Amino acid sequence: MSKDHNGLEVTIPVEWVEEADMTGFSPRSRSAPVEDGFPGAVEVPIQDISPVRRAPGIPLLSHVRTVKWLRRIQAGVPIKPIQIVPGTRPIQVYNGAHRLYTLLLTGFSHIWIVPHQV
């Protein structure tokens, strides 16, 4: 399974999708439900977010974490918003690459964000 994110090809093996029982999944809304406790959370289009770049040799997504997030999405469990670097345009991810890319790959077009608090 793969999709383009602003010039970055994001891929997860079909086996991970099958392991999480996500085969044939189709979202019912443009974003996944967000966890309570984030009053400043804002919903934005995923395409408004800069691609996440890792250092050479570091994979973009890990098997264990990706399957964990896929299972949460499949179950409809509310997800914490990703943290972003405040004031950046395009939006830069501070914490939440696995959430961002599992949501993108499963068909969501939007994601909830909050600014990272120092």
Short mmCIF file of C-alpha atoms in Angstrom, two decimals:
data_model
loop_
_atom_site.label_atom_id
_atom_site.label_comp_id
_atom_site.label_asym_id
_atom_site.label_seq_id
_atom_site.Cartn_x
_atom_site.Cartn_y
_atom_site.Cartn_z
CA MET A 1 0.00 0.00 0.00
CA SER A 2 1.50 3.34 -0.95
CA LYS A 3 0.55 6.98 -1.48
CA ASP A 4 2.33 10.18 -2.38
CA HIS A 5 2.63 12.84 0.31
CA ASN A 6 3.82 16.06 -1.32
CA GLY A 7 6.56 14.31 -3.27
CA LEU A 8 7.39 11.64 -0.66
CA GLU A 9 6.28 8.12 -1.56
CA VAL A 10 4.99 6.51 1.66
CA THR A 11 4.64 2.73 1.64
CA ILE A 12 3.65 0.02 4.08
CA PRO A 13 3.74 -3.67 3.24
CA VAL A 14 0.41 -5.35 2.49
CA GLU A 15 1.29 -7.87 5.22
CA TRP A 16 1.11 -5.11 7.85
CA VAL A 17 -2.32 -4.09 6.57
CA GLU A 18 -3.49 -7.71 6.72
CA GLU A 19 -2.00 -8.19 10.20
CA ALA A 20 -4.08 -5.23 11.43
CA ASP A 21 -7.25 -6.54 9.71
CA MET A 22 -7.40 -3.36 7.60
CA THR A 23 -7.90 -4.97 4.19
CA GLY A 24 -10.78 -3.17 2.48
CA PHE A 25 -10.96 -0.42 5.14
CA SER A 26 -12.69 2.76 4.04
CA PRO A 27 -12.95 5.81 6.33
CA ARG A 28 -16.41 7.15 7.13
CA SER A 29 -15.21 10.71 7.68
CA ARG A 30 -12.40 12.94 6.50
CA SER A 31 -10.45 12.56 9.78
CA ALA A 32 -10.19 9.98 12.53
CA PRO A 33 -11.84 10.79 15.87
CA VAL A 34 -9.61 12.86 18.16
CA GLU A 35 -8.94 12.10 21.84
CA ASP A 36 -10.54 14.37 24.44
CA GLY A 37 -8.28 16.72 26.37
CA PHE A 38 -6.92 18.72 23.45
CA PRO A 39 -9.06 21.89 23.39
CA GLY A 40 -6.70 23.65 20.96
CA ALA A 41 -6.75 20.84 18.39
CA VAL A 42 -7.41 21.94 14.81
CA GLU A 43 -8.35 19.75 11.86
CA VAL A 44 -6.22 20.38 8.74
CA PRO A 45 -5.78 18.74 5.34
CA ILE A 46 -2.93 16.23 5.39
CA GLN A 47 -1.62 17.82 2.17
CA ASP A 48 -0.96 21.05 4.14
CA ILE A 49 1.72 19.21 6.16
CA SER A 50 5.35 18.93 5.03
CA PRO A 51 6.62 15.41 4.39
CA VAL A 52 8.50 13.88 7.32
CA ARG A 53 12.13 13.19 6.46
CA ARG A 54 14.25 10.80 8.51
CA ALA A 55 18.04 10.65 8.68
CA PRO A 56 19.64 8.25 6.18
CA GLY A 57 19.28 4.64 7.28
CA ILE A 58 16.32 5.32 9.59
CA PRO A 59 13.05 3.90 8.23
CA LEU A 60 10.08 6.23 8.03
CA LEU A 61 7.72 3.72 9.67
CA SER A 62 8.30 0.79 12.01
CA HIS A 63 6.33 -2.43 11.76
CA VAL A 64 5.19 -2.57 15.41
CA ARG A 65 4.10 1.07 15.67
CA THR A 66 2.41 1.10 12.27
CA VAL A 67 0.36 -2.02 13.03
CA LYS A 68 -0.56 -0.54 16.45
CA TRP A 69 -1.94 2.62 14.81
CA LEU A 70 -3.68 0.67 12.05
CA ARG A 71 -5.50 -1.40 14.70
CA ARG A 72 -6.58 1.71 16.59
CA ILE A 73 -7.90 3.26 13.38
CA GLN A 74 -9.75 0.05 12.48
CA ALA A 75 -11.35 -0.05 15.96
CA GLY A 76 -12.43 3.61 15.76
CA VAL A 77 -10.41 4.49 18.87
CA PRO A 78 -9.90 8.26 19.23
CA ILE A 79 -6.34 9.27 18.38
CA LYS A 80 -4.13 11.96 19.91
CA PRO A 81 -3.56 14.89 17.56
CA ILE A 82 -0.07 15.12 16.09
CA GLN A 83 2.22 17.78 17.49
CA ILE A 84 3.49 20.39 15.07
CA VAL A 85 6.25 22.98 15.17
CA PRO A 86 4.38 26.21 15.98
CA GLY A 87 4.26 28.90 13.31
CA THR A 88 5.63 26.84 10.42
CA ARG A 89 4.24 27.00 6.90
CA PRO A 90 3.91 24.49 5.45
CA ILE A 91 3.14 22.71 8.70
CA GLN A 92 6.04 20.67 10.11
CA VAL A 93 5.52 17.59 12.28
CA TYR A 94 7.22 17.59 15.69
CA ASN A 95 5.74 14.27 16.88
CA GLY A 96 3.31 11.98 15.09
CA ALA A 97 4.73 10.61 11.83
CA HIS A 98 3.20 7.17 12.37
CA ARG A 99 -0.26 8.66 13.01
CA LEU A 100 0.09 10.98 10.01
CA TYR A 101 1.07 8.27 7.57
CA THR A 102 -1.23 5.50 8.79
CA LEU A 103 -4.15 7.94 8.44
CA LEU A 104 -3.01 9.03 4.97
CA LEU A 105 -2.50 5.45 3.79
CA THR A 106 -5.91 4.33 5.08
CA GLY A 107 -7.73 7.04 3.13
CA PHE A 108 -8.20 9.95 5.52
CA SER A 109 -7.72 13.39 4.00
CA HIS A 110 -7.49 15.42 7.24
CA ILE A 111 -5.75 15.11 10.61
CA TRP A 112 -5.98 16.83 13.99
CA ILE A 113 -2.97 18.91 15.05
CA VAL A 114 -1.81 20.80 18.14
CA PRO A 115 1.25 23.01 18.54
CA HIS A 116 4.16 21.45 20.43
CA GLN A 117 4.49 23.05 23.86
CA VAL A 118 8.05 23.67 25.01
#
